[in-house]
Amino acid sequence: MVMVEELSLAELRQRTSAKWRTYPPDVLPLPVAEMDFPLAGPVAEALHAAIGRSDLGYARPSPELAEALAGFAARRWGWQVDPAQVTLAPEVGVAVVEVLRLLVGPGDPVVINPPVYDSFFPWLAEVGGRLVEVPLGQTGDGWALDLDAMQAAFQDGARVHLLCSPHNPTGTVHQRQDLERLAALAARYGVTVLADEIFAPLVLAGRTHHPFVSVSPEAAGHGIVFTSASKAWNLAGLKCAAVVTAAAAARRLLRRLPEELRWRVGHLGVLASIAAFQDGGRWLEEVLGVLDHHRRYLAELLAARLPAVRYRPPEAGYLAWLDCTALGLGDDPSAVFLARGRVALSPGPSFGRPGVGHVRLNMGTSRQILAAAVARMASAIDDAPTSGPAGKRPTRP
Ligand SMILES: Cc1ncc(COP(=O)(O)O)c(C=O)c1O
């Protein structure tokens, strides 16, 4: 049975979320990180049932959600989560910021690995932390943490590392041995690793996700995992995420989070997340199959229409990181694609300095829209001067 139908552009344009209402109707929007597929059946049923009961009150710290997440983690990654070590939060962003507030004073260094999810920059600014950029290293066929440079940053005094695992925007799934080495460094220098694992359920065929706190005793002692059903099942507007710890000290730290946090979690988000983690597995498998196809299809489209663009298919998620430097479109090619091709992509420079000359394209859509997006990019090049006029800029990828 096909559960993940491809919706037409006309159907998608009826959506009212930011992705579909930020741009004028002639723009094809592919920046915001959400997918264009219909909701998973079990999630839709849980939401309809809640509305049928007029059950739209405040959320409570739901043991059912902690159990559902623990069950999913055990089935998918062999990770034994203690439900008592699960703390709910309204979103990964809020949770990371609140935990950073506990760990970071004004000007304290925090390590990130650009190109990296662009909201990491404002999250750190919100708590007054000082960015220490340790760019991802280029390997022959992808990217990896530069652990020697990480060690140098820890030696220089950084005590917090905000890890993106899997990594947005490159779609890198970190290797287990790299995470083990990172954990050993964290233990040696007394660093807390905040592991944003929101894309973990979306690891594609051929790679395995290793939840950070599960890779070694040092990782359990020094890591905190942030996760959510929101990326994999498209629930971002429902405001529900989870923070998972694996050691008593981390648990004690989280007890210092503001009491008010629990009241800011969305009740519908809790109900939808339980359904997703418990019963959304078949739908997820189908989405992973579609994305596996799309990452290869995008390579074909680019080879045919934009062969100068460098693209390494992601190992996880639905985001494609495109190196457009050879097109000569300046620091931010997304401005040219938007102005001339009427296709909105995320601007590479917003992911940090290594993002100059790059764009991020969202493949979590239909085959037709993917092909149309590349055609629009190609048409922008056909008649583009080397630096096109700036168009309307995306606000949040
Ligand atoms: C790596 C990463 N973390 C967190 C988020 C945001 O999650 P939330 O809406 O739960 O704050 C995103 C959204 O795209 C993301 O890519």
Short mmCIF file of C-alpha atoms and ligand atoms in Angstrom, two decimals:
data_model
loop_
_atom_site.label_atom_id
_atom_site.label_comp_id
_atom_site.label_asym_id
_atom_site.label_seq_id
_atom_site.Cartn_x
_atom_site.Cartn_y
_atom_site.Cartn_z
CA MET A 1 0.00 0.00 0.00
CA VAL A 2 1.33 3.43 -0.89
CA MET A 3 1.06 5.70 2.12
CA VAL A 4 3.37 8.47 0.98
CA GLU A 5 1.55 9.93 -2.00
CA GLU A 6 3.04 12.74 -3.99
CA LEU A 7 0.91 15.83 -3.54
CA SER A 8 0.52 18.20 -6.46
CA LEU A 9 1.80 21.74 -6.31
CA ALA A 10 -1.81 22.99 -6.29
CA GLU A 11 -2.55 20.83 -3.22
CA LEU A 12 0.61 21.95 -1.47
CA ARG A 13 -0.14 25.61 -2.13
CA GLN A 14 -3.24 25.21 0.04
CA ARG A 15 -0.95 24.76 3.04
CA THR A 16 -0.62 27.87 5.18
CA SER A 17 2.65 27.22 7.04
CA ALA A 18 5.70 29.47 6.61
CA LYS A 19 7.16 27.28 3.87
CA TRP A 20 4.15 27.89 1.66
CA ARG A 21 3.30 31.48 2.60
CA THR A 22 6.67 33.23 2.82
CA TYR A 23 7.10 33.67 -0.93
CA PRO A 24 4.89 34.99 -3.71
CA PRO A 25 2.90 32.29 -5.54
CA ASP A 26 5.22 32.21 -8.55
CA VAL A 27 8.13 31.05 -6.37
CA LEU A 28 8.80 27.34 -5.82
CA PRO A 29 9.71 27.15 -2.11
CA LEU A 30 12.42 24.64 -1.14
CA PRO A 31 14.13 26.12 1.87
CA VAL A 32 12.25 25.37 5.14
CA ALA A 33 13.12 21.93 6.56
CA GLU A 34 9.78 20.18 6.36
CA MET A 35 8.54 17.62 3.86
CA ASP A 36 5.71 17.87 1.37
CA PHE A 37 4.24 14.41 2.03
CA PRO A 38 0.82 13.80 3.57
CA LEU A 39 0.83 13.12 7.32
CA ALA A 40 1.43 9.54 8.52
CA GLY A 41 -1.94 7.78 9.00
CA PRO A 42 -1.46 6.94 12.72
CA VAL A 43 -0.43 10.52 13.44
CA ALA A 44 -3.43 11.96 11.61
CA GLU A 45 -5.74 9.56 13.48
CA ALA A 46 -4.31 10.55 16.86
CA LEU A 47 -4.80 14.23 16.03
CA HIS A 48 -8.35 13.74 14.70
CA ALA A 49 -9.22 11.72 17.82
CA ALA A 50 -7.91 14.48 20.08
CA ILE A 51 -9.97 17.09 18.25
CA GLY A 52 -12.99 14.77 18.45
CA ARG A 53 -12.59 14.77 22.25
CA SER A 54 -11.97 18.55 22.30
CA ASP A 55 -8.76 17.48 23.98
CA LEU A 56 -6.69 20.59 23.39
CA GLY A 57 -5.59 21.46 26.90
CA TYR A 58 -2.13 21.72 28.40
CA ALA A 59 0.35 18.88 28.01
CA ARG A 60 1.61 16.96 31.00
CA PRO A 61 5.09 15.37 31.33
CA SER A 62 3.90 12.31 29.48
CA PRO A 63 5.29 8.93 30.61
CA GLU A 64 3.61 7.47 27.50
CA LEU A 65 5.78 9.63 25.25
CA ALA A 66 8.95 8.73 27.17
CA GLU A 67 8.02 5.05 26.77
CA ALA A 68 7.19 5.45 23.07
CA LEU A 69 10.52 7.20 22.41
CA ALA A 70 12.39 4.53 24.39
CA GLY A 71 10.66 1.80 22.38
CA PHE A 72 11.51 3.46 19.07
CA ALA A 73 15.16 4.05 20.12
CA ALA A 74 15.54 0.40 21.15
CA ARG A 75 13.98 -0.96 17.94
CA ARG A 76 15.78 1.39 15.60
CA TRP A 77 19.21 1.89 17.12
CA GLY A 78 19.45 -0.69 19.90
CA TRP A 79 19.67 2.29 22.27
CA GLN A 80 18.31 1.63 25.76
CA VAL A 81 16.70 4.88 26.89
CA ASP A 82 15.58 5.08 30.51
CA PRO A 83 12.16 6.77 30.31
CA ALA A 84 12.98 8.47 33.62
CA GLN A 85 15.82 10.26 31.77
CA VAL A 86 13.48 11.84 29.19
CA THR A 87 12.51 15.49 29.68
CA LEU A 88 9.99 17.10 27.34
CA ALA A 89 10.47 20.53 25.80
CA PRO A 90 8.52 22.59 23.26
CA GLU A 91 11.13 22.17 20.54
CA VAL A 92 14.76 21.26 20.08
CA GLY A 93 15.61 24.96 19.72
CA VAL A 94 14.07 25.95 23.05
CA ALA A 95 15.62 22.93 24.78
CA VAL A 96 19.13 23.63 23.48
CA VAL A 97 18.89 27.31 24.43
CA GLU A 98 17.64 26.51 27.95
CA VAL A 99 20.38 23.91 28.52
CA LEU A 100 22.97 26.33 27.14
CA ARG A 101 21.76 28.90 29.68
CA LEU A 102 22.68 26.41 32.43
CA LEU A 103 26.15 25.79 31.00
CA VAL A 104 27.32 28.98 29.33
CA GLY A 105 27.98 32.44 30.76
CA PRO A 106 28.47 35.61 28.69
CA GLY A 107 31.45 35.20 26.36
CA ASP A 108 32.01 31.51 27.16
CA PRO A 109 33.23 29.56 24.14
CA VAL A 110 30.94 27.01 22.49
CA VAL A 111 32.17 24.83 19.63
CA ILE A 112 30.13 24.30 16.47
CA ASN A 113 31.06 22.66 13.15
CA PRO A 114 30.12 24.81 10.14
CA PRO A 115 28.62 24.54 7.67
CA VAL A 116 25.94 23.85 10.25
CA TYR A 117 22.23 24.37 10.84
CA ASP A 118 21.88 28.13 10.69
CA SER A 119 19.76 28.49 13.83
CA PHE A 120 22.75 27.34 15.91
CA PHE A 121 24.14 30.86 15.43
CA PRO A 122 21.18 32.78 16.90
CA TRP A 123 20.70 30.13 19.62
CA LEU A 124 24.23 30.80 20.85
CA ALA A 125 23.76 34.55 20.49
CA GLU A 126 20.62 34.28 22.63
CA VAL A 127 22.65 32.97 25.60
CA GLY A 128 25.61 35.27 25.01
CA GLY A 129 28.00 32.41 24.16
CA ARG A 130 31.06 32.94 21.98
CA LEU A 131 31.21 30.90 18.80
CA VAL A 132 34.24 28.74 18.24
CA GLU A 133 34.02 27.45 14.69
CA VAL A 134 35.68 24.13 13.97
CA PRO A 135 34.62 23.44 10.38
CA LEU A 136 33.73 19.93 9.32
CA GLY A 137 36.67 18.30 7.58
CA GLN A 138 36.39 17.21 3.95
CA THR A 139 37.05 13.54 3.42
CA GLY A 140 37.47 11.99 -0.03
CA ASP A 141 33.76 11.38 -0.42
CA GLY A 142 32.09 13.46 2.27
CA TRP A 143 32.61 15.26 5.55
CA ALA A 144 33.70 14.33 9.06
CA LEU A 145 34.43 15.98 12.39
CA ASP A 146 37.96 17.37 12.49
CA LEU A 147 38.87 15.81 15.82
CA ASP A 148 42.37 17.26 16.03
CA ALA A 149 40.90 20.74 15.64
CA MET A 150 38.20 19.83 18.18
CA GLN A 151 40.89 18.85 20.66
CA ALA A 152 42.66 22.16 20.09
CA ALA A 153 39.40 24.04 20.78
CA PHE A 154 38.86 22.08 24.01
CA GLN A 155 42.50 22.71 25.01
CA ASP A 156 41.84 26.40 24.45
CA GLY A 157 39.03 26.32 27.00
CA ALA A 158 35.75 25.46 25.26
CA ARG A 159 33.59 23.42 27.64
CA VAL A 160 30.48 22.97 25.48
CA HIS A 161 30.15 21.45 22.01
CA LEU A 162 26.93 21.72 20.03
CA LEU A 163 27.03 18.67 17.77
CA CYS A 164 24.66 18.14 14.84
CA SER A 165 24.20 14.39 14.37
CA PRO A 166 23.23 13.62 11.64
CA HIS A 167 24.64 16.84 10.30
CA ASN A 168 22.51 19.53 8.69
CA PRO A 169 23.16 20.75 5.93
CA THR A 170 25.63 18.15 4.59
CA GLY A 171 23.53 15.11 5.57
CA THR A 172 26.61 13.50 7.16
CA VAL A 173 26.08 10.56 9.51
CA HIS A 174 28.96 10.66 11.96
CA GLN A 175 31.00 7.48 12.22
CA ARG A 176 30.90 5.62 15.49
CA GLN A 177 34.67 5.81 15.97
CA ASP A 178 34.58 9.60 15.54
CA LEU A 179 31.86 9.90 18.17
CA GLU A 180 33.82 7.63 20.53
CA ARG A 181 36.91 9.77 20.06
CA LEU A 182 34.87 12.94 20.59
CA ALA A 183 33.48 11.44 23.81
CA ALA A 184 36.98 10.57 25.02
CA LEU A 185 38.06 14.16 24.37
CA ALA A 186 34.96 15.47 26.13
CA ALA A 187 35.78 13.34 29.18
CA ARG A 188 39.41 14.45 29.16
CA TYR A 189 38.63 18.17 28.98
CA GLY A 190 35.36 18.21 30.94
CA VAL A 191 33.26 19.20 27.91
CA THR A 192 29.49 18.71 27.69
CA VAL A 193 28.39 17.56 24.22
CA LEU A 194 24.90 18.70 23.28
CA ALA A 195 23.91 16.33 20.47
CA ASP A 196 21.11 17.61 18.24
CA GLU A 197 19.80 14.33 16.80
CA ILE A 198 16.59 15.61 15.28
CA PHE A 199 17.39 14.03 11.88
CA ALA A 200 18.34 10.62 13.32
CA PRO A 201 15.16 8.74 12.28
CA LEU A 202 15.87 9.85 8.70
CA VAL A 203 19.20 8.06 8.21
CA LEU A 204 19.12 6.58 4.71
CA ALA A 205 20.11 3.17 3.39
CA GLY A 206 23.77 2.34 3.82
CA ARG A 207 24.51 4.21 7.04
CA THR A 208 23.74 3.73 10.74
CA HIS A 209 23.00 6.38 13.32
CA HIS A 210 24.79 6.09 16.65
CA PRO A 211 23.01 7.99 19.43
CA PHE A 212 25.80 9.96 21.08
CA VAL A 213 25.20 8.92 24.68
CA SER A 214 25.15 5.27 23.63
CA VAL A 215 28.62 5.06 22.07
CA SER A 216 30.72 4.78 25.24
CA PRO A 217 30.62 5.32 29.02
CA GLU A 218 32.38 8.67 28.48
CA ALA A 219 29.68 9.72 26.01
CA ALA A 220 26.96 8.70 28.48
CA GLY A 221 28.69 10.78 31.13
CA HIS A 222 29.27 13.88 29.00
CA GLY A 223 26.46 13.92 26.45
CA ILE A 224 22.88 15.17 26.29
CA VAL A 225 20.70 14.19 23.31
CA PHE A 226 18.03 16.45 21.83
CA THR A 227 15.47 14.77 19.65
CA SER A 228 11.95 15.06 18.34
CA ALA A 229 9.50 13.40 15.99
CA SER A 230 9.10 16.76 14.29
CA LYS A 231 11.52 16.39 11.33
CA ALA A 232 10.84 12.74 10.49
CA TRP A 233 7.05 12.99 10.73
CA ASN A 234 6.58 16.67 9.87
CA LEU A 235 5.20 17.90 13.18
CA ALA A 236 7.24 21.07 13.63
CA GLY A 237 4.21 23.28 14.28
CA LEU A 238 3.03 21.07 17.16
CA LYS A 239 5.91 22.04 19.47
CA CYS A 240 7.13 18.92 21.18
CA ALA A 241 10.69 17.63 21.62
CA ALA A 242 12.62 15.52 24.11
CA VAL A 243 15.93 15.82 25.92
CA VAL A 244 17.51 12.48 26.80
CA THR A 245 20.25 11.96 29.36
CA ALA A 246 22.11 8.83 30.37
CA ALA A 247 23.92 9.83 33.56
CA ALA A 248 22.90 11.06 36.98
CA ALA A 249 24.91 14.29 36.68
CA ALA A 250 23.22 15.27 33.40
CA ARG A 251 19.86 14.42 34.92
CA ARG A 252 20.64 16.68 37.88
CA LEU A 253 21.59 19.46 35.48
CA LEU A 254 18.24 19.17 33.70
CA ARG A 255 16.41 19.46 37.03
CA ARG A 256 17.59 23.05 37.01
CA LEU A 257 15.66 23.81 33.81
CA PRO A 258 12.85 26.32 34.32
CA GLU A 259 9.76 24.64 35.78
CA GLU A 260 7.71 26.61 33.24
CA LEU A 261 9.20 24.67 30.32
CA ARG A 262 6.78 21.78 30.79
CA TRP A 263 3.78 24.08 30.34
CA ARG A 264 5.12 25.29 26.99
CA VAL A 265 5.03 21.86 25.35
CA GLY A 266 2.18 21.36 22.86
CA HIS A 267 -0.35 18.73 23.93
CA LEU A 268 -1.14 17.83 20.32
CA GLY A 269 2.59 17.48 19.77
CA VAL A 270 2.81 14.97 22.61
CA LEU A 271 -0.10 12.92 21.23
CA ALA A 272 1.24 13.04 17.66
CA SER A 273 4.77 12.12 18.78
CA ILE A 274 3.50 9.08 20.70
CA ALA A 275 1.66 7.92 17.57
CA ALA A 276 4.71 8.57 15.39
CA PHE A 277 7.19 6.72 17.58
CA GLN A 278 4.81 3.83 18.28
CA ASP A 279 3.00 3.36 14.99
CA GLY A 280 4.72 5.57 12.41
CA GLY A 281 7.41 3.05 11.45
CA ARG A 282 5.91 1.81 8.19
CA TRP A 283 5.24 5.31 6.94
CA LEU A 284 8.78 6.30 7.87
CA GLU A 285 10.23 3.36 5.93
CA GLU A 286 8.29 4.44 2.89
CA VAL A 287 9.53 8.02 3.21
CA LEU A 288 13.10 6.76 3.51
CA GLY A 289 12.60 4.81 0.27
CA VAL A 290 11.33 7.94 -1.50
CA LEU A 291 14.24 10.03 -0.19
CA ASP A 292 16.74 7.36 -1.23
CA HIS A 293 15.30 7.61 -4.73
CA HIS A 294 15.26 11.41 -4.68
CA ARG A 295 18.89 11.77 -3.63
CA ARG A 296 19.91 9.73 -6.70
CA TYR A 297 17.39 11.44 -8.96
CA LEU A 298 18.78 14.83 -7.95
CA ALA A 299 22.25 13.67 -9.03
CA GLU A 300 20.82 12.78 -12.46
CA LEU A 301 19.00 16.10 -12.76
CA LEU A 302 22.09 18.10 -11.84
CA ALA A 303 24.30 16.09 -14.20
CA ALA A 304 21.89 16.83 -17.03
CA ARG A 305 21.07 20.49 -16.29
CA LEU A 306 23.76 21.92 -13.99
CA PRO A 307 26.85 19.75 -14.30
CA ALA A 308 29.10 22.40 -12.72
CA VAL A 309 27.26 22.08 -9.38
CA ARG A 310 29.03 19.75 -6.94
CA TYR A 311 26.72 17.49 -4.95
CA ARG A 312 27.35 14.58 -2.63
CA PRO A 313 24.08 12.78 -1.88
CA PRO A 314 23.19 13.05 1.82
CA GLU A 315 23.52 10.02 4.09
CA ALA A 316 20.54 11.20 6.13
CA GLY A 317 17.58 13.51 5.78
CA TYR A 318 16.16 15.35 2.83
CA LEU A 319 18.54 18.26 2.47
CA ALA A 320 20.98 18.53 -0.41
CA TRP A 321 24.07 20.70 0.04
CA LEU A 322 25.04 22.10 -3.34
CA ASP A 323 28.40 23.67 -4.07
CA CYS A 324 27.68 26.25 -6.77
CA THR A 325 31.02 28.06 -6.70
CA ALA A 326 31.85 26.98 -10.26
CA LEU A 327 28.76 28.83 -11.49
CA GLY A 328 30.32 32.15 -10.52
CA LEU A 329 27.17 33.48 -8.87
CA GLY A 330 28.93 35.15 -5.96
CA ASP A 331 28.79 34.41 -2.24
CA ASP A 332 25.07 33.70 -2.19
CA PRO A 333 23.81 31.90 -5.31
CA SER A 334 20.36 31.52 -3.73
CA ALA A 335 19.75 35.21 -4.43
CA VAL A 336 20.24 34.60 -8.18
CA PHE A 337 18.13 31.44 -8.20
CA LEU A 338 15.34 33.30 -6.44
CA ALA A 339 15.47 36.48 -8.47
CA ARG A 340 15.90 34.84 -11.89
CA GLY A 341 14.63 31.29 -11.50
CA ARG A 342 11.83 31.96 -8.97
CA VAL A 343 13.00 29.03 -6.88
CA ALA A 344 13.73 29.58 -3.17
CA LEU A 345 16.66 27.69 -1.64
CA SER A 346 18.48 28.25 1.66
CA PRO A 347 21.45 30.63 1.32
CA GLY A 348 24.72 28.78 1.96
CA PRO A 349 26.43 31.62 3.87
CA SER A 350 23.77 31.44 6.59
CA PHE A 351 25.31 28.07 7.58
CA GLY A 352 28.68 29.72 8.30
CA ARG A 353 31.74 30.68 6.31
CA PRO A 354 32.17 27.31 4.53
CA GLY A 355 28.69 27.89 3.08
CA VAL A 356 29.84 30.71 0.80
CA GLY A 357 28.96 29.83 -2.80
CA HIS A 358 26.58 27.06 -1.66
CA VAL A 359 22.82 26.57 -1.43
CA ARG A 360 20.72 24.03 0.46
CA LEU A 361 17.86 22.40 -1.41
CA ASN A 362 15.01 20.49 0.25
CA MET A 363 14.35 17.16 -1.52
CA GLY A 364 11.46 16.15 0.76
CA THR A 365 8.99 16.74 -2.02
CA SER A 366 7.62 15.16 -5.18
CA ARG A 367 9.67 14.01 -8.14
CA GLN A 368 7.94 16.64 -10.28
CA ILE A 369 8.76 19.50 -7.92
CA LEU A 370 12.36 18.34 -7.65
CA ALA A 371 12.69 18.33 -11.44
CA ALA A 372 10.96 21.72 -11.67
CA ALA A 373 13.33 23.16 -9.06
CA VAL A 374 16.42 22.10 -10.99
CA ALA A 375 14.90 23.37 -14.23
CA ARG A 376 14.30 26.75 -12.58
CA MET A 377 17.86 26.83 -11.25
CA ALA A 378 19.16 26.05 -14.73
CA SER A 379 16.99 28.74 -16.31
CA ALA A 380 18.43 31.26 -13.83
CA ILE A 381 21.91 30.40 -15.02
CA ASP A 382 20.99 30.52 -18.68
CA ASP A 383 20.31 34.25 -18.45
CA ALA A 384 22.11 35.25 -15.26
CA PRO A 385 24.79 37.89 -15.03
CA THR A 386 27.52 36.77 -12.61
CA SER A 387 25.82 38.44 -9.69
CA GLY A 388 22.08 38.71 -9.93
CA PRO A 389 19.79 41.16 -8.17
CA ALA A 390 18.86 40.18 -4.65
CA GLY A 391 15.35 38.78 -4.27
CA LYS A 392 13.24 38.23 -1.20
CA ARG A 393 15.32 36.32 1.37
CA PRO A 394 14.23 33.25 3.30
CA THR A 395 13.96 33.88 7.02
CA ARG A 396 14.35 30.41 8.54
CA PRO A 397 15.50 27.22 6.81
C1 LIG B 1 19.49 20.23 13.01
C2 LIG B 1 18.20 20.88 13.42
N1 LIG B 1 17.92 21.02 14.72
C3 LIG B 1 16.79 21.60 15.13
C4 LIG B 1 15.88 22.08 14.22
C5 LIG B 1 14.66 22.79 14.71
O1 LIG B 1 13.91 21.95 15.49
P1 LIG B 1 12.79 22.53 16.42
O2 LIG B 1 11.73 23.06 15.54
O3 LIG B 1 12.38 21.35 17.25
O4 LIG B 1 13.46 23.60 17.24
C6 LIG B 1 16.10 21.94 12.86
C7 LIG B 1 15.13 22.46 11.88
O5 LIG B 1 15.35 22.45 10.71
C8 LIG B 1 17.31 21.33 12.45
O6 LIG B 1 17.60 21.20 11.16
#
